[in-house]
XYZ file of C-alpha atoms in Angstrom:
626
model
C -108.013 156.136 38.641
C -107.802 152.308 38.643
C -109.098 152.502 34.875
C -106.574 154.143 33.455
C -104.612 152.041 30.990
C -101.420 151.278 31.855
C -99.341 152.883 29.232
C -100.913 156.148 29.572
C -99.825 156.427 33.694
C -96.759 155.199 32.381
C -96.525 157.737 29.944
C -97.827 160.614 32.829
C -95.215 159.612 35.708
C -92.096 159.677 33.161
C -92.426 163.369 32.985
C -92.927 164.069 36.543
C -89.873 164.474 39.427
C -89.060 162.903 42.611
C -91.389 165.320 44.614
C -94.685 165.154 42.409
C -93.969 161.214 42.037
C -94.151 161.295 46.372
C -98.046 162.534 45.300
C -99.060 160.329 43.114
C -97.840 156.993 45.332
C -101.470 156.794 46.852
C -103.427 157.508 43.555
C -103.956 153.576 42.705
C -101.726 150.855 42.686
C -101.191 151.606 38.684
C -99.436 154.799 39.900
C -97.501 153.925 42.825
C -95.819 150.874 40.719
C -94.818 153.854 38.467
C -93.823 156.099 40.972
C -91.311 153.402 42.473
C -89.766 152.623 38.891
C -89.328 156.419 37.797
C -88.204 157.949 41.379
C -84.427 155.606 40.986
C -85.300 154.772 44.552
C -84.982 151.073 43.933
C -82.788 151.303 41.039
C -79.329 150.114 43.496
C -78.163 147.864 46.274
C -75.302 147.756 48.392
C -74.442 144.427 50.439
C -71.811 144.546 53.565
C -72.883 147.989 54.435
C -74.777 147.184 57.951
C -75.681 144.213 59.253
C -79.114 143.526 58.346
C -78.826 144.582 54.188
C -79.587 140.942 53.662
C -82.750 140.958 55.864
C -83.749 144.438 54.086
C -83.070 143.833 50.470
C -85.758 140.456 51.102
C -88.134 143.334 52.206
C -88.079 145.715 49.561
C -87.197 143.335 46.289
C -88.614 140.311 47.432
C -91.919 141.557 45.686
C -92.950 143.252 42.412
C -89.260 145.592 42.933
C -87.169 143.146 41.842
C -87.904 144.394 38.285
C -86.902 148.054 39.375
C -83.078 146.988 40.574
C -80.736 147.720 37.953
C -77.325 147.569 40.246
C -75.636 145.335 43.238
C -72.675 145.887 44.635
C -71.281 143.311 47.320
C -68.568 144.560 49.600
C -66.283 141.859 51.244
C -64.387 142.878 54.073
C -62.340 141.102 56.953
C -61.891 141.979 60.494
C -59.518 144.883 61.551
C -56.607 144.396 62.917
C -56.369 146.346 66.025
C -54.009 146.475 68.904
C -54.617 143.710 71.500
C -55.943 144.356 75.036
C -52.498 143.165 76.746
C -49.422 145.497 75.626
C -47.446 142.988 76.596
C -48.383 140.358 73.265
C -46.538 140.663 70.352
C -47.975 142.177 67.362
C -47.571 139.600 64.686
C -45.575 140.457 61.246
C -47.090 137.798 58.840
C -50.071 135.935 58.281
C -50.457 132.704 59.634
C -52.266 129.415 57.140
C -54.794 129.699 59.945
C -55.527 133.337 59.107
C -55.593 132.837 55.530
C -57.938 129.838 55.390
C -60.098 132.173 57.729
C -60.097 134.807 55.337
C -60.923 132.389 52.178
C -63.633 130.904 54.967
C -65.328 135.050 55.642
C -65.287 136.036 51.869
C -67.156 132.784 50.382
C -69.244 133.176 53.228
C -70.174 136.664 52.329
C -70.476 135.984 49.017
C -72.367 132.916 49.555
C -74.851 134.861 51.709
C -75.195 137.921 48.989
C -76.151 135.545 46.076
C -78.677 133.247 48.114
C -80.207 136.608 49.157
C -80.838 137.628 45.384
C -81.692 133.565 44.818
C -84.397 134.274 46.909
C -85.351 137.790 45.807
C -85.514 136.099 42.449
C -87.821 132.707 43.709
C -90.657 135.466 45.340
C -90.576 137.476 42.148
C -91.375 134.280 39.743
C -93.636 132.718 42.789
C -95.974 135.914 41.930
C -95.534 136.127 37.990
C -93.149 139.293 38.075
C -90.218 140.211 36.164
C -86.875 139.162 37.187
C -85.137 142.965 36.194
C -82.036 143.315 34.573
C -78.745 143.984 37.476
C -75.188 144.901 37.269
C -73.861 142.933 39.621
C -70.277 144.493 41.218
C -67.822 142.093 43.654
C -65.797 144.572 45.138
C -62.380 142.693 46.255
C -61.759 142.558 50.320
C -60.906 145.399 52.330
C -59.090 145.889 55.782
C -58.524 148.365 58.309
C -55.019 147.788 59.866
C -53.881 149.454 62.743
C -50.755 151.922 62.345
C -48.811 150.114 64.972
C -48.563 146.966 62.661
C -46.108 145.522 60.309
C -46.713 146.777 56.995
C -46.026 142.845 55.979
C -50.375 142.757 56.831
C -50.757 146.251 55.110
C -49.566 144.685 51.552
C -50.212 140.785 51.448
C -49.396 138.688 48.225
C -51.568 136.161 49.015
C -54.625 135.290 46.981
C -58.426 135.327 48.861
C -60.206 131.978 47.251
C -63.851 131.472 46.738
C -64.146 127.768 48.478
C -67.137 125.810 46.726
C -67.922 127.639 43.825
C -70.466 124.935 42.447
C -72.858 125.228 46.176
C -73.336 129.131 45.028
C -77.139 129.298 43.053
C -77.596 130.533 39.760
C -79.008 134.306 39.340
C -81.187 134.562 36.105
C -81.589 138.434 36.535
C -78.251 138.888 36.689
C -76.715 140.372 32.418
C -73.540 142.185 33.811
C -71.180 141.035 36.633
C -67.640 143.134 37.287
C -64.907 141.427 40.006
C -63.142 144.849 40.566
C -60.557 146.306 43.239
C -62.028 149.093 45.485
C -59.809 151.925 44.275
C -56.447 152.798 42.445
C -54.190 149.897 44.584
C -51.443 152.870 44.175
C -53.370 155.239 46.866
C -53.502 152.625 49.408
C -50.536 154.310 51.507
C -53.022 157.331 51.719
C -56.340 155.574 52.819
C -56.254 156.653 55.785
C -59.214 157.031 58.625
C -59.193 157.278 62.585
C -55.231 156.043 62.689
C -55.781 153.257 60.648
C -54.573 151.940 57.396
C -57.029 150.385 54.689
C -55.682 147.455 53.384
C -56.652 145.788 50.238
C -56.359 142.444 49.324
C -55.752 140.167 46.119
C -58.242 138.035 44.656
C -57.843 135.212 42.764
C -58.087 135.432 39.318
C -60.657 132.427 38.567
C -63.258 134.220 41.290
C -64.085 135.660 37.821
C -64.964 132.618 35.855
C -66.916 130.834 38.910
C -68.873 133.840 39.226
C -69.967 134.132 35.454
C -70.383 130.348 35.899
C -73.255 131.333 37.826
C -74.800 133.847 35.736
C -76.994 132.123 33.181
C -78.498 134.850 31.527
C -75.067 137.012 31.371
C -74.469 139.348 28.950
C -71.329 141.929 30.195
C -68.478 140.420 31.957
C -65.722 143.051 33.419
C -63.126 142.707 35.504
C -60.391 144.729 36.982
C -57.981 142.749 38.963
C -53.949 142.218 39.519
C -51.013 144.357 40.396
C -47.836 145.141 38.663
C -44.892 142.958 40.013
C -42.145 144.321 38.506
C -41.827 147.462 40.468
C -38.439 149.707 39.836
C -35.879 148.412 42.858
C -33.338 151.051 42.458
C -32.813 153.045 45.181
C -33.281 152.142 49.006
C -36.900 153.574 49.007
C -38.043 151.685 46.178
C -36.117 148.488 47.729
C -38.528 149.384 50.135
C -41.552 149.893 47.897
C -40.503 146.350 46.354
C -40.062 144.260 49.368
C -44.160 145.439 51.096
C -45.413 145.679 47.365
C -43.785 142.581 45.879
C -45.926 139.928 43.999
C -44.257 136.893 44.613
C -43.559 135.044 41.282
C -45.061 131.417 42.957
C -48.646 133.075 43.873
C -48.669 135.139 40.231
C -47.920 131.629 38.366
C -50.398 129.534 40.519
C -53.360 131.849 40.316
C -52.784 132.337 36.184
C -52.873 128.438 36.110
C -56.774 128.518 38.269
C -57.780 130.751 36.121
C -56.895 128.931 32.568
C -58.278 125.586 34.360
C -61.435 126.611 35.186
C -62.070 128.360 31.910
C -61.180 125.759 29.924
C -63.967 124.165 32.453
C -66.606 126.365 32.145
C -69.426 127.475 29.374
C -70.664 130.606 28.368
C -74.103 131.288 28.096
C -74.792 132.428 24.336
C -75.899 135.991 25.638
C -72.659 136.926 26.045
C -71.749 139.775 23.888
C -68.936 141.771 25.818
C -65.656 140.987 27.792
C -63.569 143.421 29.053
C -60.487 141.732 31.572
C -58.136 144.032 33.222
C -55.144 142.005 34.892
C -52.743 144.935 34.825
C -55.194 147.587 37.004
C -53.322 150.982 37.880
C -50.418 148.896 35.823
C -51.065 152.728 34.430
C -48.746 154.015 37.533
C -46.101 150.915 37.841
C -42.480 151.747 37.366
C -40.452 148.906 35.572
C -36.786 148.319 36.053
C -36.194 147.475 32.392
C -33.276 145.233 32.653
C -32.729 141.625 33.005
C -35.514 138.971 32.502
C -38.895 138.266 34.647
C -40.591 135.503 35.811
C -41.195 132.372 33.630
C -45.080 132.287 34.183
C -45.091 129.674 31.658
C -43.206 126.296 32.967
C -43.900 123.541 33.605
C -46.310 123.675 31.004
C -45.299 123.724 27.439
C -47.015 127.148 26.228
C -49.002 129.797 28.147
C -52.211 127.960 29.236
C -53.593 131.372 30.261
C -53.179 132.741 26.892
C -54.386 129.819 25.401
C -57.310 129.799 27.224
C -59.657 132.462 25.881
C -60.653 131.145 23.107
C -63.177 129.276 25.497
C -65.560 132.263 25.181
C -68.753 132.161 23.462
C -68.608 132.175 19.395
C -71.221 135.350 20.289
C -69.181 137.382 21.984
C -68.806 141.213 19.767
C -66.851 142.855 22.150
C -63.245 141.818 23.365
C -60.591 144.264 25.530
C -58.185 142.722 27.061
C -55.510 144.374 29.283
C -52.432 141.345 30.527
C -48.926 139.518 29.747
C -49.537 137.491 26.769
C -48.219 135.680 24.017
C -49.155 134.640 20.102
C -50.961 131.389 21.816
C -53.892 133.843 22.558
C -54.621 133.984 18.651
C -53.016 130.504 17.258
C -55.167 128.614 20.107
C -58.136 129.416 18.209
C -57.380 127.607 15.350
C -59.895 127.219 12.404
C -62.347 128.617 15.902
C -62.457 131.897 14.675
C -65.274 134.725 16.191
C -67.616 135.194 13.657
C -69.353 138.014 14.979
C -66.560 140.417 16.524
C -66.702 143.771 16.315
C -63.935 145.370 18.473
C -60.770 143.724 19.257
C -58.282 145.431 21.885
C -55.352 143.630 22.953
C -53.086 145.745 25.374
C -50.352 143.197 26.327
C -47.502 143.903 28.749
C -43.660 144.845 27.466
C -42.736 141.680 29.109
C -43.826 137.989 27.630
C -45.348 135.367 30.039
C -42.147 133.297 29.700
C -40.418 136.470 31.382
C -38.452 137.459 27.994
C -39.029 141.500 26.805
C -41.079 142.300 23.708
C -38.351 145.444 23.202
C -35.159 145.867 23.406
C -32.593 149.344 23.310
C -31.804 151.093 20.385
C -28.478 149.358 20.120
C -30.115 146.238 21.053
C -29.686 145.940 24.669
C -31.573 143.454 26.390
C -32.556 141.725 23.211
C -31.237 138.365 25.050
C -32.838 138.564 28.167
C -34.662 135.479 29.147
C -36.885 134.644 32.377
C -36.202 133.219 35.484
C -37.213 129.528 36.509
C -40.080 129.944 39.378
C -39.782 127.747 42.295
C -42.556 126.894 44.869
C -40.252 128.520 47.669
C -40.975 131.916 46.209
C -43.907 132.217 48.498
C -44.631 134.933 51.481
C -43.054 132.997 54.555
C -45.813 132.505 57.598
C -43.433 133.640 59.843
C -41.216 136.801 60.429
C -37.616 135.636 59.709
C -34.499 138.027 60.614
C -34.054 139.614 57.016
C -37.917 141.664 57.640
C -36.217 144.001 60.564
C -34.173 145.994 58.394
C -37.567 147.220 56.502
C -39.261 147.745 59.784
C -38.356 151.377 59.715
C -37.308 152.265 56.513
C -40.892 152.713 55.098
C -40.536 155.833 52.786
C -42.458 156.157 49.395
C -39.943 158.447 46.888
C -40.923 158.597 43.002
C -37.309 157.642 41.175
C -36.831 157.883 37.373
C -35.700 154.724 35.395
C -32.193 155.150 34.117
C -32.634 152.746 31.020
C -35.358 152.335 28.436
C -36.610 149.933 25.649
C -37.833 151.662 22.967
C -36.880 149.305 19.778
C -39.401 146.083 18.802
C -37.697 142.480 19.986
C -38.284 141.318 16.469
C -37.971 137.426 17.406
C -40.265 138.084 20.094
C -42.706 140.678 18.272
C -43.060 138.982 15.241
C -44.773 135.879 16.487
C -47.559 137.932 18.570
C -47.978 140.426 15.462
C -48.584 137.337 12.642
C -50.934 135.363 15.204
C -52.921 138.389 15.485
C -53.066 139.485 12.224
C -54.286 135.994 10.877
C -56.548 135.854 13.782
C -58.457 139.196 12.882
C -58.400 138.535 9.242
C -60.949 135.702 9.734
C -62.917 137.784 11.718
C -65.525 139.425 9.010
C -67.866 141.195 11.387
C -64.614 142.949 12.672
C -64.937 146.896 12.853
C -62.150 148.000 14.814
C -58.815 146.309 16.248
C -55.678 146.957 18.169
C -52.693 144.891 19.242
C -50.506 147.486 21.429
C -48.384 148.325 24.555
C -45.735 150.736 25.475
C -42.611 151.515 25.341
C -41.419 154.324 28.669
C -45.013 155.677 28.843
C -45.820 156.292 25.383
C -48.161 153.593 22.695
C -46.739 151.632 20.625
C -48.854 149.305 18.640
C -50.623 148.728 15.478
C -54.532 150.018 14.914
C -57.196 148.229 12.287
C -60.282 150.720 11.388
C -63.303 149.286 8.943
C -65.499 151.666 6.886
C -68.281 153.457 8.392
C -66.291 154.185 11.645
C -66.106 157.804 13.571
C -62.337 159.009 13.171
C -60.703 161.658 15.215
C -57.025 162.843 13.574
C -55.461 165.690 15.552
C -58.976 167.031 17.207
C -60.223 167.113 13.784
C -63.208 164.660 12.546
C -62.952 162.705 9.866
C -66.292 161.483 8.127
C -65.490 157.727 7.067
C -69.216 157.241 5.381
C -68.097 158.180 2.114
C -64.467 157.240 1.549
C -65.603 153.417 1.706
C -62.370 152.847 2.802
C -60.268 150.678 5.378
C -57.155 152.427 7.569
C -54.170 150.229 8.884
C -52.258 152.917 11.558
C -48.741 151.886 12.846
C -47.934 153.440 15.769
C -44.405 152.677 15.224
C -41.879 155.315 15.507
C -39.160 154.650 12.846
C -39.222 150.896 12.626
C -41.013 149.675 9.976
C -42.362 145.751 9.671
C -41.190 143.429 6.789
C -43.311 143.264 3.989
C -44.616 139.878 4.586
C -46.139 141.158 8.001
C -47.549 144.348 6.005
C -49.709 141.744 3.704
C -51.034 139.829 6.430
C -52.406 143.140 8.181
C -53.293 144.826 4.861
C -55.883 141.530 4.579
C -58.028 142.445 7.823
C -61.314 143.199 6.198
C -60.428 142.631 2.718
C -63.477 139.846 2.178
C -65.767 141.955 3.739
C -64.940 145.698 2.625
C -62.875 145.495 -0.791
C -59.179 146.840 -1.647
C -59.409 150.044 -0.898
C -56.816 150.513 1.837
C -55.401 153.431 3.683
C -52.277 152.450 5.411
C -50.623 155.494 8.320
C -47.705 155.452 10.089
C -47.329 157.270 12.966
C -50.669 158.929 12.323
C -53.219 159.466 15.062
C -56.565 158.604 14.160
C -58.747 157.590 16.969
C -62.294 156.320 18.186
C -64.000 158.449 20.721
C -67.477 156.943 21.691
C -67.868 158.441 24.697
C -70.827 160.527 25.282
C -70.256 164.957 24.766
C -70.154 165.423 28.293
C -66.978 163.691 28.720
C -65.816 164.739 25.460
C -65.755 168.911 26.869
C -65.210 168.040 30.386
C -62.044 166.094 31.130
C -62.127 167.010 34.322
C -65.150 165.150 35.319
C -63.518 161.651 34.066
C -62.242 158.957 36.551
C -59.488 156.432 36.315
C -60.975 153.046 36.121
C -62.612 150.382 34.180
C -62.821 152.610 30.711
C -59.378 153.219 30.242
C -59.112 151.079 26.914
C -61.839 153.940 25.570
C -64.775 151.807 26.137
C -67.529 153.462 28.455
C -70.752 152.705 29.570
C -72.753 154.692 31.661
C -73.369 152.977 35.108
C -70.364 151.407 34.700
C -69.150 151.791 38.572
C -70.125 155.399 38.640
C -67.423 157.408 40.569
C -71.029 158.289 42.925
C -71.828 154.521 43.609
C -68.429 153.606 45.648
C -68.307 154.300 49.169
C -67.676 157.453 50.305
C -64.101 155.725 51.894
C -62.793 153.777 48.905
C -63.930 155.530 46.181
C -62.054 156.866 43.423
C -60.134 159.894 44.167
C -60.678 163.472 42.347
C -57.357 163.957 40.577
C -55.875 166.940 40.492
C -56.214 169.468 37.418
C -52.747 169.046 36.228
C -53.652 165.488 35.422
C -55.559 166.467 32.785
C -54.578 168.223 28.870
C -56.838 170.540 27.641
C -57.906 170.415 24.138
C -55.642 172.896 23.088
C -52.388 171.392 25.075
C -53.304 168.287 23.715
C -53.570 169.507 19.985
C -49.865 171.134 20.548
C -48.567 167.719 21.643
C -50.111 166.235 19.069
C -47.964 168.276 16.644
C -44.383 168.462 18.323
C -41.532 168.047 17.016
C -40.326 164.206 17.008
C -36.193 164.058 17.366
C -33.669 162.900 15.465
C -33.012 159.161 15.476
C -29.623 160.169 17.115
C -31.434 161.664 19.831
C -33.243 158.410 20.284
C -29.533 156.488 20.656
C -29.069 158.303 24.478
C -32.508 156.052 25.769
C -30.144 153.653 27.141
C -27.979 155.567 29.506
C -25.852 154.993 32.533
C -27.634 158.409 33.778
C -31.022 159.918 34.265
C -32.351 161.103 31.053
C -32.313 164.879 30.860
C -36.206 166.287 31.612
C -37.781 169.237 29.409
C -41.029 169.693 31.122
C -42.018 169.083 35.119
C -45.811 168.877 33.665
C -47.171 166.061 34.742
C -50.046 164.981 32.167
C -51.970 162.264 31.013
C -54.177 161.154 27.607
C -57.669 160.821 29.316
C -58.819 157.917 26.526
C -55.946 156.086 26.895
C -55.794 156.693 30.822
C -52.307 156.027 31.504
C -49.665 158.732 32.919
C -47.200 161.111 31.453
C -44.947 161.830 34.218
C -42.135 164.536 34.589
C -40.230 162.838 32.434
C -42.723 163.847 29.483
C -41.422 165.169 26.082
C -37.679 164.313 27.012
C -35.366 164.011 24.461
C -34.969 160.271 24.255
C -39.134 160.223 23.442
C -38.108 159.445 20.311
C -41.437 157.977 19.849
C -44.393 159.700 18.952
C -47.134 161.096 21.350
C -50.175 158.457 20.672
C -53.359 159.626 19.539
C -56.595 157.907 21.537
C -56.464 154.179 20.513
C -59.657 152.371 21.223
């Protein structure tokens, strides 16, 4: 058996399953190294499990199975808080800058110990001439288990975990795809329950990303899914409630956007890098905004968003872009004559507010069209200790769902116009570019503007369109009833122009769409999970809804959450409203609600709630977009 070449018991133990592989592991040495590759056995990895993973992923990959792992995931957690021994001690209500610098201490040390342990995976395996493998390596953020009888001040925590030391953490060659993601949907934390206890998440800081791709030499993928929505509706008592546990505070937001410009301006890519895919608004999906008055200046002191400005650090390489944050035009006029010459797919998703804290729309009568930002101070911090004002919140912790009372609908022209242009130059120097979009939302439903090159698989109202032989280029607003100036039409007609000819199909308010997603998620949207692939992108392995652990994965949403083809073809094709049906979005008074559905576009991945099809949706249902 040991002279059998290689390729042919290669060729033999790719055809046979887990049990007959079990037979052949004592054939010869030839077989059992194929036995191990094709039984998946060795194929994943999970650190902070138990105690001694370190100790046991040294014994199985620090050989020839190095080659075989194809995904890591590292779970940081912190101590639970638990009840003390002596009823008499006070439970405390807020974290102490002895508790937080111990918590920035635990996860670098955890991380620390996870990437020396793959450091010296990766030394054994070149030591003895083997392959280094190709990983997915996944940093889930923090978790802790909080005891019930606590302040829910420790539950929700708006302070950021830090990775001390970034530069003493070695470099992992085998690593091509690293994702810094949050556990699970930050929205279900309330209902993470086990044994009493509540699971707490906490908030990373948004350069962990950059130091860890720092460290990646080899990298090819870069994901993340990080942040929370700040702006949460503050209405009624409960969501005063919701607010005051849940609230970012505007000082931690603005510092941690500033770490994370600095140290990409810092760092630099490897040339492998082909795909980034940033998330900064995760389950932003299920956020309720109180769409009046201005947010936080993010910007100041500095004189334009640095964390805007700072992406056009990324590799000249780079094919694949998705981006998902509160932005301005400096994300496109900071590259300059630096243009990507080898992008492929654009998508911008940027929020309805601008960094400086302004609103990219306004109400159909132009409400809110003057609303600026507030000045952040250094005082707008989480105190470290309980002050008299927390007590009234101690026992008023209810979770209610409460409607918005007033809308933006209409494009903030002075504000819109600048991001639109930027991007629209921007993309037209990009001649390897095959599909774009530069969109948000306005009360749940797109709004944005779509860029499709030739050769491209088109979906218009569940019907497929077949783009190889028209030769031609499609510009879709998803607009409503405004319409751009001319000017700004000729700038986005020009995407492509160089590289595909005239021939031009411009839509408005059409819903063409790209749906690369494999059949079985195509016929089964059942089987699809919130996550990462929201923006339409999705890669198989990509945190599989099996991988996460059993008590922080991804819940099964119920059926309702889901159209069916059909329902989704008959939205598709409702009736829009009058424009004098659009004028009652900015009422004094709940809007008046047609269906109690509650559904959601799968591709796009963000909710319809009740309020779905109401009169003042003046705009029209969005097709898939990206």
């Amino acid at each position: 058996m040991n002279r059998f070449p290689l390729e042919l018991v290669e060729r033999i133990s790719s055809f046979l399953d887990v049990d007959d592989l079990k037979r052949t592991l004592f054939v010869s040495r030839l077989f059992q190294a194929a036995a191990e590759r094709y039984c998946g056995g060795f194929e994943s990895f999970n650190f902070g499990r138990y105690e001694d993973d370190h100790e046991k992923f040294l014994s199985i990959y620090g050989t020839r199975r190095l080659s075989y792992l194809r995904y890591v995931e590292i779970h940081t957690q912190f101590p639970p808080l638990s009840f003390p021994k002596e009823d008499s001690q006070e439970l405390p209500c807020r974290e102490s800058v002895a508790e937080l610098q111990e918590k920035d201490d635990l996860f670098t040390a955890q991380v620390k110990q996870a990437f020396q342990t793959i450091k010296k995976a990766e030394i054994s395996a070149e030591t003895r001439s083997q392959g280094l493998g190709n990983v997915h390596l996944v940093l889930v953020t923090p978790v802790r288990w909080v005891s019930e009888g606590f302040c829910w001040h420790r539950l929700y925590s708006a302070w950021r975990v830090h990775l001390l030391c970034p530069e003493e953490l070695p470099e992992l060659a085998s690593v091509r795809e690293l994702t810094v993601c949050n556990p699970s949907s930050l929205r279900l934390r309330n209902k993470i329950k086990e044994f009493g206890d509540w699971c707490s998440f906490s908030r990373l800081d948004l350069r962990v990303v950059v130091d860890l791709a720092s460290k990646c030499p080899n990298l090819e993928c870069l994901f993340s899914s990080l942040g929370k929505e700040e702006t949460l509706l503050e209405r009624e008592e409960q969501e005063l409630c919701n607010k005051h546990f849940e609230h970012d505070y505007e000082a931690c937001a603005r510092d941690s956007r500033f770490r994370f410009s600095d140290a990409l301006n810092k760092v630099k890519f490897p040339s492998t890098l082909r795909r980034v895919q940033m998330d900064f608004l995760y389950d932003h999906n299920f956020a309720r905004l109180e769409e009046h008055g201005g947010g936080p200046n993010l910007v100041e002191p500095a004189p334009c968003d640095l964390f805007s400005a700072s992406f056009h650090t990324f590799s000249p390489s780079l094919r694949r872009l998705s981006l998902r944050a509160k932005v301005d035009q400096t994300l496109f006029t900071s590259l300059g004559d630096m243009v990507f010459p080898n992008m492929e797919i654009l998508n911008v998703f940027f929020h309805p507010t601008t960094p400086s804290g302004s609103w990219y729309f306004k109400g159909c009568n132009g409400e809110g069209e003057r609303d600026v930002g507030y000045t952040v101070t250094d005082n707008m911090r989480p105190p470290f200790e309980e002050n008299p004002t927390d007590a009234r919140w101690h026992f008023d912790q209810q979770h209610q769902t409460y409607e918005t009372e007033r809308f933006r609908v209409a494009p903030n022209e002075d504000k819109l116009y600048p991001l639109l242009e930027s991007f629209a130059k921007a993309t037209t120097k990009m001649h390897a570019l095959k599909r774009g979009a530069l969109w948000s939302y306005t009360d749940y439903f797109a709004w944005g503007v779509q860029y499709f090159g030739t050769h491209e698989y088109h979906e218009y109202q569940g019907e497929q369109l077949d783009l190889w032989r028209n030769e031609e280029r499609w510009i879709c607003w998803i607009v409503g009833q405004w319409r751009p100036p001319l000017a700004l039409q000729e700038l986005f007609e020009g995407i492509g122009r160089d590289k595909y000819g005239e021939q031009l199909r411009v839509c408005w308010n059409a819903f063409p769409s790209i749906d690369p997603r494999p059949p079985l998620y195509k016929k089964n949207f059942k089987t699809e999970f919130r996550g990462l692939d929201r923006d339409g992108f999705l890669d198989e392995g990509y945190i599989p809804h099996k991988q996460l652990p059993a008590d922080i994965q991804h819940p099964r949403l119920p059926e309702a959450d889901y159209m069916t083809i059909c329902e989704r073809q008959q939205a598709l094709k409702r009736h829009i409203p009058s424009e004098e049906c659009a004028k009652k979005c900015w009422m004094d008074k709940p809007p008046r609600k047609v269906d109690s559905g509650e559904t959601c576009f799968p591709n796009l991945g963000y909710r319809i709630g009740r309020r779905t099809y109401s009169e003042r949706s003046w705009m029209p249902i969005p097709g898939d977009i990206l």
